[in-house]
Tab-separated table of C-alpha atoms in Angstrom:
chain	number	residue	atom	x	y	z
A	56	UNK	CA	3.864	-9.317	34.898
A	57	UNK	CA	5.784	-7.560	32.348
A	58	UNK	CA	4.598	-4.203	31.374
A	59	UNK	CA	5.354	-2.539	28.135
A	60	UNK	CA	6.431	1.898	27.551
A	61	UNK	CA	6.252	3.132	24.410
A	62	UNK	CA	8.104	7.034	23.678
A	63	UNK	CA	8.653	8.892	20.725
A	64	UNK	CA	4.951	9.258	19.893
A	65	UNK	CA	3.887	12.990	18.618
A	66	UNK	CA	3.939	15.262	15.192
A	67	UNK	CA	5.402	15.172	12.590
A	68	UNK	CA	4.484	16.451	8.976
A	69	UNK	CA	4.545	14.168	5.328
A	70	UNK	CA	7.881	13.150	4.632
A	71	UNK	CA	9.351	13.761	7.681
A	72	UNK	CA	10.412	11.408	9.826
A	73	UNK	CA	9.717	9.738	13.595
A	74	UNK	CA	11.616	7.418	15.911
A	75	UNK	CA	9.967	5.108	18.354
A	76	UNK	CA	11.285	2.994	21.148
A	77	UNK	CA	9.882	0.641	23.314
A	78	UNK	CA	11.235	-0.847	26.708
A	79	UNK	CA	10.321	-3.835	28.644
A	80	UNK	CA	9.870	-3.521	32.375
A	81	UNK	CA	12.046	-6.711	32.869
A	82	UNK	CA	14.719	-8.114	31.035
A	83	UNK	CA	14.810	-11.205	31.901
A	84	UNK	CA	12.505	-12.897	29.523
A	85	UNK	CA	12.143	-14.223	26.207
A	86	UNK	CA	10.408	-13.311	24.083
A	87	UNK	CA	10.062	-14.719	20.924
A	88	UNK	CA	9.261	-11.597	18.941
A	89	UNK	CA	8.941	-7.573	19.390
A	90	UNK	CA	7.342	-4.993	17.418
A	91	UNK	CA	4.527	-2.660	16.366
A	92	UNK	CA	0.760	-2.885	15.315
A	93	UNK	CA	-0.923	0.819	14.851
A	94	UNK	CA	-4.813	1.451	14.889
A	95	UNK	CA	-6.016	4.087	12.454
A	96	UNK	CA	-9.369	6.011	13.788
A	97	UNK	CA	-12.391	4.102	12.537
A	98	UNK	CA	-9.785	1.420	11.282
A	99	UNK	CA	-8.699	-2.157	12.227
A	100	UNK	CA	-5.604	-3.105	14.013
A	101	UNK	CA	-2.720	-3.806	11.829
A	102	UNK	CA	0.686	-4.794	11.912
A	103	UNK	CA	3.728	-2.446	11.290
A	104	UNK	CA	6.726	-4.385	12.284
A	105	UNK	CA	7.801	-7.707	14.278
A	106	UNK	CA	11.345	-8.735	14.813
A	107	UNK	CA	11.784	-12.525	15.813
A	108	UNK	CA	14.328	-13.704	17.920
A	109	UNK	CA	17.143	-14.466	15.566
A	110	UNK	CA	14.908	-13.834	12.699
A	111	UNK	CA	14.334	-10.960	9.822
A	112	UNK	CA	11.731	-8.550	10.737
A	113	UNK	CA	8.301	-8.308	9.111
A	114	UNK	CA	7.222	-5.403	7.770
A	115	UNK	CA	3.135	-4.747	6.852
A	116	UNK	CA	2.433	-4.147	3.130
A	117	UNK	CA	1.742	-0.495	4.031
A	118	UNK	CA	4.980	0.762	5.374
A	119	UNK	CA	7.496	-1.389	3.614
A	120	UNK	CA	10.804	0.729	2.389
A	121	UNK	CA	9.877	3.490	4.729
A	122	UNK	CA	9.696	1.849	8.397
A	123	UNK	CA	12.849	0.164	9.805
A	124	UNK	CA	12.985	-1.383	13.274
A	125	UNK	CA	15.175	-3.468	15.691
A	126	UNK	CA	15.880	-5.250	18.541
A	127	UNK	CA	18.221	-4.907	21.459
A	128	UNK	CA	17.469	-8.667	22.995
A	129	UNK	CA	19.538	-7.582	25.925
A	130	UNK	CA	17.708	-4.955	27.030
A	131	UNK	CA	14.582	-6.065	26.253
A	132	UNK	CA	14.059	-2.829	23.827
A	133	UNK	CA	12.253	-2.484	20.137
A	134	UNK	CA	13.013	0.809	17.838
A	135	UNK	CA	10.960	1.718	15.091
A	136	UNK	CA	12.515	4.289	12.834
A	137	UNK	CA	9.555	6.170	10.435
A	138	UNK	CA	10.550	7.615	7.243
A	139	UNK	CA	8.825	9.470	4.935
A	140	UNK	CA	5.663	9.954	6.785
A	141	UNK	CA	2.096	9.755	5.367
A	142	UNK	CA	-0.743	11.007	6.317
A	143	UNK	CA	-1.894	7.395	6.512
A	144	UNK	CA	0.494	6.701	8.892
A	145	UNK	CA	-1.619	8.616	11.518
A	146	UNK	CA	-2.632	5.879	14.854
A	147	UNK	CA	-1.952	4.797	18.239
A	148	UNK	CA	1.388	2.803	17.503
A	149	UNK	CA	1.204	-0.287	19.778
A	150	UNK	CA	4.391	-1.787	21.297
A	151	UNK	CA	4.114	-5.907	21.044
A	152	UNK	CA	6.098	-8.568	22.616
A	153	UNK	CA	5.131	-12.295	22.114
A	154	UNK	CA	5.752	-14.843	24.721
A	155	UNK	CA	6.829	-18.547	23.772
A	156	UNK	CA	4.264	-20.428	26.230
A	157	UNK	CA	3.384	-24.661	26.442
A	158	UNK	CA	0.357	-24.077	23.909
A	159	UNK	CA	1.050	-20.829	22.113
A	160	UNK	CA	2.224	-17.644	21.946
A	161	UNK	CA	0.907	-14.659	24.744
A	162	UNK	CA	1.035	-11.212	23.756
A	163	UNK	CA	1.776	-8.495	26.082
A	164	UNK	CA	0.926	-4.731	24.718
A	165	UNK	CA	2.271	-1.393	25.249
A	166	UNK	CA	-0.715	1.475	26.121
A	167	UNK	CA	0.356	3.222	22.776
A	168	UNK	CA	1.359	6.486	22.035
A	169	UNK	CA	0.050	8.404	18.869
A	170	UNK	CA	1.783	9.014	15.937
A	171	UNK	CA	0.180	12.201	14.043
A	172	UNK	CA	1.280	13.261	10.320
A	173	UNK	CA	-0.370	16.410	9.221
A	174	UNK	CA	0.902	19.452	7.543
């Protein structure tokens, strides 16, 4: 079983800034994609970020131009980088990693740590 930690998580007020990392508790598998989804209270699920293996990362709608994040294969290891924080950006930030499997694609989840923007 591969477990994933997310850090970073805490305050921060609008336009400032927040850096999250995630880390795989092995790092000896492949997986075909890592990133972030976020849950807003009383809101669905959404994406914020995936970086493929060997691909360009997808950003959601919401958080394009201000989010960056990337991926240390090696280590197993996913950074998102926040910029100019909204309000709206206020969740549990969810750590992702997708599994290339004989029918699909598994996904394994971080607990999440929240990400609060308030002045």
């Amino acid at each position: 079983q591969v477990q994933l930690v997310e850090s970073g998580g805490g305050l921060a007020q609008p336009g400032g800034s927040l850096n999250l990392s995630c880390a795989a508790s092995r790092s000896d598998w492949d997986f075909h994609a890592m990133g972030w989804y976020r849950q807003a209270p009383g809101k669905q699920r959404e994406l914020v970020a995936l970086v493929p293996n060997g691909g360009n990362t997808n950003y959601g709608d919401s958080v394009k131009g201000r989010f960056t994040s990337s991926r240390d294969n090696a280590k197993n290891t996913v950074i998102l980088r926040m910029n100019s924080l909204k309000p709206e950006d206020t969740g549990v930030y969810y750590c992702n990693a997708k599994a290339l499997r004989r029918l699909g694609i598994d996904d394994y989840w971080g607990p999440g740590t929240q990400v609060t923007v308030s002045s």
